[in-house]
Short mmCIF file of C-alpha atoms and ligand atoms in Angstrom, two decimals:
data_model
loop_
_atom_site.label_atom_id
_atom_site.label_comp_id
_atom_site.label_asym_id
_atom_site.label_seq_id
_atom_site.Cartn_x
_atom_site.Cartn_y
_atom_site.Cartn_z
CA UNK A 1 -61.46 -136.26 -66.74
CA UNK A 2 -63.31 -139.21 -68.34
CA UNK A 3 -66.05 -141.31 -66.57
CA UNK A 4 -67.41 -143.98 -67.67
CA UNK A 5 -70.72 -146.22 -67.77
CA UNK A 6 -73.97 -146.29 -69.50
CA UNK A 7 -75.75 -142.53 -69.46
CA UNK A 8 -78.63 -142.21 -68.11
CA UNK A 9 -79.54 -139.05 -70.34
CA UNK A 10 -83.27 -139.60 -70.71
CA UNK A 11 -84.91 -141.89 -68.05
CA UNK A 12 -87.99 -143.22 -70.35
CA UNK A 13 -85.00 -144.82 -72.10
CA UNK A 14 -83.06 -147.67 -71.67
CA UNK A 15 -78.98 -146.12 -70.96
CA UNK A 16 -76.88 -147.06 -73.43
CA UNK A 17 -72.85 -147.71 -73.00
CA UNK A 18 -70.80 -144.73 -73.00
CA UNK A 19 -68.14 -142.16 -71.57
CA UNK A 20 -68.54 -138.33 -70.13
CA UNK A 21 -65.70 -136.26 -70.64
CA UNK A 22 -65.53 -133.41 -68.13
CA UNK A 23 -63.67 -129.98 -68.31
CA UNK A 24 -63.74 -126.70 -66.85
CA UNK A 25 -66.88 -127.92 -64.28
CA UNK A 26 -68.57 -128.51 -66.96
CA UNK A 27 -69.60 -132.26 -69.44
CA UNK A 28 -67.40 -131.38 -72.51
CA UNK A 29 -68.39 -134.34 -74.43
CA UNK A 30 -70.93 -137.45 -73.99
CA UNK A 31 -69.50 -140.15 -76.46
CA UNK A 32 -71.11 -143.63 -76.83
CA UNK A 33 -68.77 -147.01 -76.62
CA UNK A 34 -65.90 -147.08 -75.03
CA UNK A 35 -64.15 -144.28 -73.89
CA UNK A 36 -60.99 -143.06 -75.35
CA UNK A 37 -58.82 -142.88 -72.64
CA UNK A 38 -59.14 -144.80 -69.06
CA UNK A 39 -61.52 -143.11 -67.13
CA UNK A 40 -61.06 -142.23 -63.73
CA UNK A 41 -64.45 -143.56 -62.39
CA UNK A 42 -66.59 -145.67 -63.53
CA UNK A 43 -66.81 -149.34 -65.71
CA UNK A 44 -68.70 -150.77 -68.36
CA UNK A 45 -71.29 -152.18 -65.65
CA UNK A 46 -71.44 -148.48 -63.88
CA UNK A 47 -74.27 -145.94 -64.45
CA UNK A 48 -74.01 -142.47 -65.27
CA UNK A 49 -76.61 -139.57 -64.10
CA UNK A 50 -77.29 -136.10 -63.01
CA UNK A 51 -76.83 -135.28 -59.28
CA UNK A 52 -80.15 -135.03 -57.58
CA UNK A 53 -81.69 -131.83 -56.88
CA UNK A 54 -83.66 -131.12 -54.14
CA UNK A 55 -85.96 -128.30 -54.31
CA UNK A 56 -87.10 -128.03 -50.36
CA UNK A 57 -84.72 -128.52 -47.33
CA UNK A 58 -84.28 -126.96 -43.78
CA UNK A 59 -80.55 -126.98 -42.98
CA UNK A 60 -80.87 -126.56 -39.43
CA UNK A 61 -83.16 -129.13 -38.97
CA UNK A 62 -81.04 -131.70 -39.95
CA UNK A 63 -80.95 -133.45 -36.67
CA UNK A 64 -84.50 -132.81 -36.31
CA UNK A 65 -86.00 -136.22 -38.39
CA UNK A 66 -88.41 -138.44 -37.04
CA UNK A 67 -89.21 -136.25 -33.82
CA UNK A 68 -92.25 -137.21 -33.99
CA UNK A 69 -94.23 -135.48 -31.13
CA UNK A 70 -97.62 -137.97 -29.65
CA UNK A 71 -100.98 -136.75 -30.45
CA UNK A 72 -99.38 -133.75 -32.25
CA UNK A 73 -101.82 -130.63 -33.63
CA UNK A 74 -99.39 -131.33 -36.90
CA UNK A 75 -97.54 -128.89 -38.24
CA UNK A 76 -97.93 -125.62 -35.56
CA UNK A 77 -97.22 -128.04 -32.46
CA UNK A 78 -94.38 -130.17 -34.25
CA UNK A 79 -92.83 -126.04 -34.82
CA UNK A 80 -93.19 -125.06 -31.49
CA UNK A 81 -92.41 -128.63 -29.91
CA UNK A 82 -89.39 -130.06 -32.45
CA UNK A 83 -88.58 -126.81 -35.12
CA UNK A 84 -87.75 -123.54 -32.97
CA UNK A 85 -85.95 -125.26 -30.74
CA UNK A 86 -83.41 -126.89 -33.21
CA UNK A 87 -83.49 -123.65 -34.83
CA UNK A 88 -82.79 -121.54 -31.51
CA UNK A 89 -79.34 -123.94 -31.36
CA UNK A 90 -77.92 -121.78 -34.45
CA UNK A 91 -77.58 -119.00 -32.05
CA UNK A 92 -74.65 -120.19 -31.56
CA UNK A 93 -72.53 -119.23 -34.60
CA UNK A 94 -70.07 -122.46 -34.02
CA UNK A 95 -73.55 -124.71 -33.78
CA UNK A 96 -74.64 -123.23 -37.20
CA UNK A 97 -71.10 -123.57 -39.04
CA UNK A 98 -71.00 -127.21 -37.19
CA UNK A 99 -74.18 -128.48 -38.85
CA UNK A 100 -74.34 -126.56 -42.15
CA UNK A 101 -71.30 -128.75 -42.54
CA UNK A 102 -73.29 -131.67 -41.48
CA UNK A 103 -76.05 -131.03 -43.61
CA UNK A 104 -73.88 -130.49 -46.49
CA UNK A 105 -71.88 -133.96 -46.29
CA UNK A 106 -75.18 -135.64 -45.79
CA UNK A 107 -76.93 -134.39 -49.04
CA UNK A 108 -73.92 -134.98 -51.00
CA UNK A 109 -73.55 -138.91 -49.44
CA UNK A 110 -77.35 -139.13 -50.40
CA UNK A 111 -76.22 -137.53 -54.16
CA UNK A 112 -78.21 -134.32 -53.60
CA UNK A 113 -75.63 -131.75 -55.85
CA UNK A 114 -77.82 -128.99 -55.57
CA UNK A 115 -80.72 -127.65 -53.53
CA UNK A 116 -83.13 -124.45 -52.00
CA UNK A 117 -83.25 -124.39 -48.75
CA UNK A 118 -83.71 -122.39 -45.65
CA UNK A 119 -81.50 -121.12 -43.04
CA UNK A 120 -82.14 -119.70 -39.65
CA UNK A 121 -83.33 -116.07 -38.96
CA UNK A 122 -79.73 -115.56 -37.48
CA UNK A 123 -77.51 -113.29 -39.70
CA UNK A 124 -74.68 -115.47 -39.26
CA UNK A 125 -76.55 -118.85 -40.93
CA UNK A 126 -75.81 -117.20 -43.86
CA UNK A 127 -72.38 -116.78 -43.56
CA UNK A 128 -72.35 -120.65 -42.41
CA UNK A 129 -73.32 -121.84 -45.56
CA UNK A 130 -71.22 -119.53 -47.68
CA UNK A 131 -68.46 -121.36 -45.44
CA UNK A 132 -69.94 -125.24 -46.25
CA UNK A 133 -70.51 -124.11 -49.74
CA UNK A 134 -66.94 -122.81 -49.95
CA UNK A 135 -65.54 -126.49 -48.97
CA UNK A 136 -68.32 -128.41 -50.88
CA UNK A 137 -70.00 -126.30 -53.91
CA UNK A 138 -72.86 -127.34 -53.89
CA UNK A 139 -75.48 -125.81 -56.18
CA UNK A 140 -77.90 -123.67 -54.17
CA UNK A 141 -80.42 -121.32 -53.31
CA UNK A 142 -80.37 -120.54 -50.02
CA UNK A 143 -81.89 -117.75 -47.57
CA UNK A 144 -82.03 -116.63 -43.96
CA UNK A 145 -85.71 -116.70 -42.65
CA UNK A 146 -87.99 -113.86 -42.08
CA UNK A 147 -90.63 -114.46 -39.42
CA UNK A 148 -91.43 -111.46 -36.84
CA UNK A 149 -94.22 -113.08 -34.77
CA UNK A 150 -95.28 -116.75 -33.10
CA UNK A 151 -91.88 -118.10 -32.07
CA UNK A 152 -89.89 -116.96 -29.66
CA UNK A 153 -87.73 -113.30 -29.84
CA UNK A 154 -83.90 -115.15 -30.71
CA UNK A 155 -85.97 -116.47 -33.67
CA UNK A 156 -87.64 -113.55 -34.89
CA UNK A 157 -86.39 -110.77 -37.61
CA UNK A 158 -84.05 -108.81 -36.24
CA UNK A 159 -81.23 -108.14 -38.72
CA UNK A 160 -81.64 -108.87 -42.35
CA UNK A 161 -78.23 -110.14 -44.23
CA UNK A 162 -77.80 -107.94 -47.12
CA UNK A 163 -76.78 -110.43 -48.98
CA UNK A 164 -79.95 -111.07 -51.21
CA UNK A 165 -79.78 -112.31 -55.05
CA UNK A 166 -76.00 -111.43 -54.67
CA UNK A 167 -73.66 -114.84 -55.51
CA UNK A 168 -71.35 -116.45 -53.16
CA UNK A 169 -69.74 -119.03 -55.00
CA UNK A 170 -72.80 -121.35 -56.20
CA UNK A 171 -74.99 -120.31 -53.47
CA UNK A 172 -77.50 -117.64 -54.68
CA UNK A 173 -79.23 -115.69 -51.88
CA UNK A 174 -82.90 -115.70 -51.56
CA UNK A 175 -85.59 -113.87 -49.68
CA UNK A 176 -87.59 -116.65 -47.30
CA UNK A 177 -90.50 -115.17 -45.71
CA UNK A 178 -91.13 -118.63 -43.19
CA UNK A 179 -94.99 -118.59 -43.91
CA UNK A 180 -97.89 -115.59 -43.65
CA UNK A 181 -98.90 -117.27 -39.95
CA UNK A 182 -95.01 -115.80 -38.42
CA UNK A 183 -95.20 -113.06 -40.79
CA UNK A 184 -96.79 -108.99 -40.48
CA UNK A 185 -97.65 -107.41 -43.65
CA UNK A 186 -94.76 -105.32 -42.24
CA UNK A 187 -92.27 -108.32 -43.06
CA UNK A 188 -93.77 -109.37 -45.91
CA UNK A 189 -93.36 -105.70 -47.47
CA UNK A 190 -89.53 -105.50 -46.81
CA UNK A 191 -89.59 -109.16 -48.31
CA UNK A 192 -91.03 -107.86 -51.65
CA UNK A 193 -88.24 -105.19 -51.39
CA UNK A 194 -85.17 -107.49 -50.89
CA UNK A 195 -86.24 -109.66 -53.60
CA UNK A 196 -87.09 -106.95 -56.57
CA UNK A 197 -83.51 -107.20 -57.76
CA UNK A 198 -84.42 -110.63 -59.05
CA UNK A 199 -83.84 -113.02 -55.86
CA UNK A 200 -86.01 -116.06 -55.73
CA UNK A 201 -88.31 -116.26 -53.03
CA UNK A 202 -88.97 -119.37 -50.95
CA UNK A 203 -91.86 -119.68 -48.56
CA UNK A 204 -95.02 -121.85 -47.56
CA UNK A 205 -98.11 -122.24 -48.34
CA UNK A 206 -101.05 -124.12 -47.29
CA UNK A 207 -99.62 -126.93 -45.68
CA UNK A 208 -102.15 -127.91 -42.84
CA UNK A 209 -105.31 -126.72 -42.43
CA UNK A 210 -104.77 -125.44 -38.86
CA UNK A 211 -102.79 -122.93 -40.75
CA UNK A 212 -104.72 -122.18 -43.25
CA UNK A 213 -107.87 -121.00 -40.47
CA UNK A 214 -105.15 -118.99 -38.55
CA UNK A 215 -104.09 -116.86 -42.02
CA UNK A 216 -107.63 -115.84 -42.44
CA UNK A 217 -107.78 -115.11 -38.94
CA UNK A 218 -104.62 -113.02 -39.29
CA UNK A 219 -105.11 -111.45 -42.58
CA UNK A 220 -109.07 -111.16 -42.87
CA UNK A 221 -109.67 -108.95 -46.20
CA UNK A 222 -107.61 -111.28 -48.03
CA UNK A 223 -109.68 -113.65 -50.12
CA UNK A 224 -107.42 -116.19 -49.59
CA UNK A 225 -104.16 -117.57 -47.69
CA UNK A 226 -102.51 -117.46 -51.65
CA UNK A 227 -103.84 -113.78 -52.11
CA UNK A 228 -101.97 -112.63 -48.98
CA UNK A 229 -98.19 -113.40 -50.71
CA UNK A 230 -99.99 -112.03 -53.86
CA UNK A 231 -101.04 -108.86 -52.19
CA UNK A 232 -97.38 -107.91 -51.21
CA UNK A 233 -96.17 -109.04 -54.99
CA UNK A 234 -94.54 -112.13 -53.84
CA UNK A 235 -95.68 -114.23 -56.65
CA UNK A 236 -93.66 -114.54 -59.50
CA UNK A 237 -91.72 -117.14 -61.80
CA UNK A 238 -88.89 -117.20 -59.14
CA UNK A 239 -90.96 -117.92 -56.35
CA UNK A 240 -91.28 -121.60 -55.51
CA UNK A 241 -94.30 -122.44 -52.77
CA UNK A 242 -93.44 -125.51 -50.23
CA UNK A 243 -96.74 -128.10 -49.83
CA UNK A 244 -99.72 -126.48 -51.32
CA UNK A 245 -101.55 -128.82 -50.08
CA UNK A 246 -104.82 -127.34 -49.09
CA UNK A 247 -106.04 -124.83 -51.88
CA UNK A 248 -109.18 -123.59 -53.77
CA UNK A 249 -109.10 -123.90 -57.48
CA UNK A 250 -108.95 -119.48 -57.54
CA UNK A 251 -105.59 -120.22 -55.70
CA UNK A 252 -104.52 -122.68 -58.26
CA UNK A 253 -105.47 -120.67 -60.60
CA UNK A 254 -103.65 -117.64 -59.25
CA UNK A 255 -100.61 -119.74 -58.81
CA UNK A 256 -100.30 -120.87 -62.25
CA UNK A 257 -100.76 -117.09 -63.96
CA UNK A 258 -97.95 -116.07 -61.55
CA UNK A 259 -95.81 -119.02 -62.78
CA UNK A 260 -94.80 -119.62 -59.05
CA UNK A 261 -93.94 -123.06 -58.23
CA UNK A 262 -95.24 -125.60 -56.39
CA UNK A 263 -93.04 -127.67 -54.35
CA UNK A 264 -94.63 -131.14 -53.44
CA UNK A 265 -93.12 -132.66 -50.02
CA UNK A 266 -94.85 -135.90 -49.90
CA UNK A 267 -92.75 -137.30 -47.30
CA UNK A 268 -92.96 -134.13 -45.10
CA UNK A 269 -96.81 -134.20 -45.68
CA UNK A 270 -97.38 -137.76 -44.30
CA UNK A 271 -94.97 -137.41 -41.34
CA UNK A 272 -97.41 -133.96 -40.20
CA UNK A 273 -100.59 -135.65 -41.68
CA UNK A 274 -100.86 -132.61 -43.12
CA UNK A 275 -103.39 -134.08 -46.33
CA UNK A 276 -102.59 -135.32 -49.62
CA UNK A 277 -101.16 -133.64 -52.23
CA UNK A 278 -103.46 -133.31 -55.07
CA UNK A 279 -101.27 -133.78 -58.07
CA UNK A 280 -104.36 -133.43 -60.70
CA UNK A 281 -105.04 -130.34 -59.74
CA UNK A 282 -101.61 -129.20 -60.11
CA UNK A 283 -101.33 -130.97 -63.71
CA UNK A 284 -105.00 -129.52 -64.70
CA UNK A 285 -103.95 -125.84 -64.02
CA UNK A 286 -100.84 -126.05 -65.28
CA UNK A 287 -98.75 -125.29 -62.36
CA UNK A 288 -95.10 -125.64 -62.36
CA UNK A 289 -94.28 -128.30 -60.14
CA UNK A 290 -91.11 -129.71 -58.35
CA UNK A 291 -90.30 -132.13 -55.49
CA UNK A 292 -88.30 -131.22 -52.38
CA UNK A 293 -87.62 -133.66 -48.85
CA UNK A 294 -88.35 -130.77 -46.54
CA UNK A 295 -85.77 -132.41 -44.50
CA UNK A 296 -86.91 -132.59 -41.51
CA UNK A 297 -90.93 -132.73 -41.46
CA UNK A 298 -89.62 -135.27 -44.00
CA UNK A 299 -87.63 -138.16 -42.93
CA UNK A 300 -85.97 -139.01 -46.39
CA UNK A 301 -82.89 -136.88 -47.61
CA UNK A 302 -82.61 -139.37 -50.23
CA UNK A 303 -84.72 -137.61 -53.47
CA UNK A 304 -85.34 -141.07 -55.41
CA UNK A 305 -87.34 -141.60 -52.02
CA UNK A 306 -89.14 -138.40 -52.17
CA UNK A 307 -89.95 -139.22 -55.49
CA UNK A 308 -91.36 -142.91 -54.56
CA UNK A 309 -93.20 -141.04 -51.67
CA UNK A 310 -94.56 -138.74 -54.76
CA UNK A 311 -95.46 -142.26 -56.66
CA UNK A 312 -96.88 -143.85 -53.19
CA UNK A 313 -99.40 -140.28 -52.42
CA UNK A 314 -100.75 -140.28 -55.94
CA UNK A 315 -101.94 -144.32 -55.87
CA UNK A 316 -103.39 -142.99 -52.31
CA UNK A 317 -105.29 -140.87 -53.85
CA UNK A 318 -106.49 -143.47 -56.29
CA UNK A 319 -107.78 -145.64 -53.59
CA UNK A 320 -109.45 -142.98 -51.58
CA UNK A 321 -110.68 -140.51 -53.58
CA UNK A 322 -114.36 -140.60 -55.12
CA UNK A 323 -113.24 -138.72 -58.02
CA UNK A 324 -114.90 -139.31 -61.47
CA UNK A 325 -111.77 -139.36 -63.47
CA UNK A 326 -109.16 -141.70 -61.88
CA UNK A 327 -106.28 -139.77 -60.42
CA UNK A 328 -102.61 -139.22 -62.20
CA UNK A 329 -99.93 -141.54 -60.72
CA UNK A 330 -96.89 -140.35 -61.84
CA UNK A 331 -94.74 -142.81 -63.54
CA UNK A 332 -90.85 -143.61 -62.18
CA UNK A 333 -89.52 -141.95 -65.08
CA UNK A 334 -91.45 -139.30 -64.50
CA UNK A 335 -90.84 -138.74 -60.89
CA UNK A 336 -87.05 -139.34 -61.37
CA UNK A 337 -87.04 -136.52 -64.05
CA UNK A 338 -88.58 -134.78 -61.73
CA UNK A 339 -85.56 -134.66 -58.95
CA UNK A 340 -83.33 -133.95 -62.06
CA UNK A 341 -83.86 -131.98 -64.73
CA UNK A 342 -87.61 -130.91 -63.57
CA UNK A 343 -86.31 -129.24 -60.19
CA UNK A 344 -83.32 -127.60 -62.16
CA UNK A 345 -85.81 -126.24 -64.61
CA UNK A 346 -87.83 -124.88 -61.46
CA UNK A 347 -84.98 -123.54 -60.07
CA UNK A 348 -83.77 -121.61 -62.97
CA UNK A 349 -80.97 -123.53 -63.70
CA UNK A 350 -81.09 -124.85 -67.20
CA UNK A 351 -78.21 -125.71 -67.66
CA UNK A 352 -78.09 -128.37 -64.52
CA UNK A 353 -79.63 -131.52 -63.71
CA UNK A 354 -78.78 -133.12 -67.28
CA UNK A 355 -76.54 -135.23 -69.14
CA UNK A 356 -75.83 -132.72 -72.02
CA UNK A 357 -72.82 -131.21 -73.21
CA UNK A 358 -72.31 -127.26 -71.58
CA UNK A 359 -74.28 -129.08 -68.98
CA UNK A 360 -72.46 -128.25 -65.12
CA UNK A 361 -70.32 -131.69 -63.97
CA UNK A 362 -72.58 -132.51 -61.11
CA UNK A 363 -72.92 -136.10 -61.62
CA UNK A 364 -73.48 -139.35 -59.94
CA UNK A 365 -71.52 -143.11 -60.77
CA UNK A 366 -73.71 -145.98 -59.64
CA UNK A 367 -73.54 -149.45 -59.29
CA UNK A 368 -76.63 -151.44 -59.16
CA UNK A 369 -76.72 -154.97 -58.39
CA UNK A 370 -79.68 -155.27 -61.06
CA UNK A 371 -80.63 -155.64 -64.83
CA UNK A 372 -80.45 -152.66 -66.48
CA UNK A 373 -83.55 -153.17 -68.18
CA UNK A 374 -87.38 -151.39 -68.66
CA UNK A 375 -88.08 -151.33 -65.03
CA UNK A 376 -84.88 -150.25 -64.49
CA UNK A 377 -85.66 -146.60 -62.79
CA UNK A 378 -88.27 -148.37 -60.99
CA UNK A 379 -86.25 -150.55 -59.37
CA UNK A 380 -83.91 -147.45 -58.49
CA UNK A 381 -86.64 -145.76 -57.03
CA UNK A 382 -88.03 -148.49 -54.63
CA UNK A 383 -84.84 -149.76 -53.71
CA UNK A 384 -82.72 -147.12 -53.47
CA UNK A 385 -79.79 -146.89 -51.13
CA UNK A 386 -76.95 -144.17 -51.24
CA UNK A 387 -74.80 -147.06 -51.54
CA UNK A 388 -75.77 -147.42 -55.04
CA UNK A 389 -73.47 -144.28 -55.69
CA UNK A 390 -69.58 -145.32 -56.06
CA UNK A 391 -68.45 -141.55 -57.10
CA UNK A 392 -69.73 -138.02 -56.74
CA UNK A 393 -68.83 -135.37 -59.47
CA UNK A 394 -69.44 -131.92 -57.82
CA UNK A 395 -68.42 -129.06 -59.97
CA UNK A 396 -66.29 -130.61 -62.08
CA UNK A 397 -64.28 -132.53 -59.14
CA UNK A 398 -64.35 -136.03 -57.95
CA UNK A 399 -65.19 -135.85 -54.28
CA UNK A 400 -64.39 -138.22 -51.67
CA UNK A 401 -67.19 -138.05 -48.80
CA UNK A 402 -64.43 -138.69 -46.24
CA UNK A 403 -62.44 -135.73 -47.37
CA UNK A 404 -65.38 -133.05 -46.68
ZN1 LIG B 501 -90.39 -126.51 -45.16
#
């Protein structure tokens, strides 16, 4: 299968004409010119890129955006108020095959070809989205969440899906310990257990500050709120942290020997008012960093969005902080590498996220009513609309959104 269109292999250049050839799921050749045979997608006036990658998103909550509940606490009261109770409809094994489906078709009409998300505490969400992932394989990391206290009982740990780092299909399992507020040291133990065979973990950490006074009201000897996952041996270079919003340089510090990473949700973390991300901190310690919509504290499924919202925090920052050194604002280029090949990289998946030959056939044709010239990802960025994308490659097959 041939596509064709100018490839965007590098964003901080200008694409240049050319053809993909695809076989066996994965790019077999990148050729520049015109292609050698008619393609099946694509035009001279098309663009060519990797499927976006999405490094934070809550399944079940994907009916859940822009609740927005008045004079909210933040974070804890939008849980209790908006979260559990979307979460409590997955009961319902039909419910959670129903919307895994959902969520599925809506990250692939927004171009999302791969993601880590979270699940439900029910056993069966898991087999839900080895059933969406079966009909649509997407790339993923995916796990059922742990949490044995603060919500109520259908929501809390009762039955663990044994299911961790094995494969099912292109979904690898992880171990998702919600956050240390709905977890006992207990929980957090057996979490270190199911994920010493190698799964990725996937949790929280210091998104709001209400939450970060109740962890050191709930875990008191630990130093802090980063020390607690540390403490059970959660931190490692498959462990990737949602928010991170509110920590001491010791945590940063912490985070960055571990090789954990960070995953920035700057959409999520203006919906909650939950602070602003401090992206020179992340860059000064060295922290591995990636971008995710928590989908649905964040209203955008759409990554070249999250990665504006990235763009939009950091010039924030710039106009209210009183820092001496004038704060990093992350160029487009940089933020749409970022929700590309940066989140691949985070999620271990090297060989995703890139226009490179051996590279997996997740890919994205676009048509853009604009010049393709040097503000060219800018312009994606701030304008962009999933109707922009005229063909989704998923695995090495054209898919039709209708046809999901
Ligand atoms: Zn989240």
């Amino acid at each position: 299968m041939i596509l064709q269109g100018r490839l965007l292999i590098n964003p901080h250049q200008t694409p240049q004409p050319g053809w993909v050839r695809i076989e066996d799921r994965q790019i077999a050749e990148l050729g520049q010119g015109n292609p050698p045979e008619t393609p099946v997608a694509g035009d001279a006036d098309s663009l060519i890129c990797p499927g976006f990658i999405d490094a934070h998103i809550h399944l079940p909550q994907i009916d859940a955006v822009g609740c927005d509940p008045p004079c909210g606490d933040g974070l804890l009261e939008w849980l209790h108020r908006i979260v559990f109770p979307a979460e409590m409809r997955w009961q319902d094994a039909d419910v959670a095959q129903e919307q895994a489906g959902i969520a599925y078709r809506r990250m692939l009409r927004a171009g999302t070809l791969g993601y880590a998300g979270f699940l439900t505490s029910h056993f069966h969400s898991v087999t839900s989205v080895i059933r969406a992932g079966h009909r649509l394989p997407l790339r993923a990391i995916a796990g059922q969440v742990l949490m044995d206290r603060g919500a109520a009982e259908p929501l809390l740990h009762h039955r663990l899906a044994r299911l961790a780092n094995s494969k099912r299909g292109r979904i690898a399992m992880s171990v998702n310990p919600r956050f240390a507020v709905g977890c006992s040291d207990e929980l957090l133990s057996l979490a270190k257990v199911r994920a010493s065979d190698g799964a990725f973990v996937q949790t929280h950490l210091a998104e709001s500050r209400r939450e970060c006074e109740l962890v050191a009201e709930l875990f008191p000897d630990d130093p802090h709120y980063t020390a607690v996952y540390d403490r059970h041996g959660l931190l490692t270079d498959r462990t990737l942290l949602a928010h991170c919003v509110h920590l001491a340089d010791d945590e940063w510090r912490l985070i960055a020997e571990r090789r954990s990473v960070v995953v920035h949700c700057p959409t999520a973390n203006t919906f909650l008012q939950s602070g602003l991300f401090n992206l020179d901190a992340a860059r000064e310690h060295g922290v591995r960093l990636a971008l995710g919509s928590d989908v649905a504290a964040g209203p955008d499924l759409a990554m070249p969005r999250v990665a504006r919202a990235m763009i939009e925090v950091a010039k924030m920052q710039v106009m209210t902080r009183k820092a001496a050194a004038k704060p990093h604002v992350p160029t487009p280029a940089e933020a749409w590498d970022i929700i590309t090949r940066g989140n691949a990289d985070a999620l271990s998946w090297s060989d995703s996220g890139r226009l490179e030959v051996g590279a997996a056939a997740d890919l994205l044709v676009l048509r853009v009513g604009f010049d393709l010239d040097d503000y060219l990802i800018g312009r994606l960025i701030y304008t962009w609309r999933d109707e922009y994308i005229t063909h989704r490659v998923v695995d090495g097959r054209l898919i039709e959104i209708e046809r999901v």
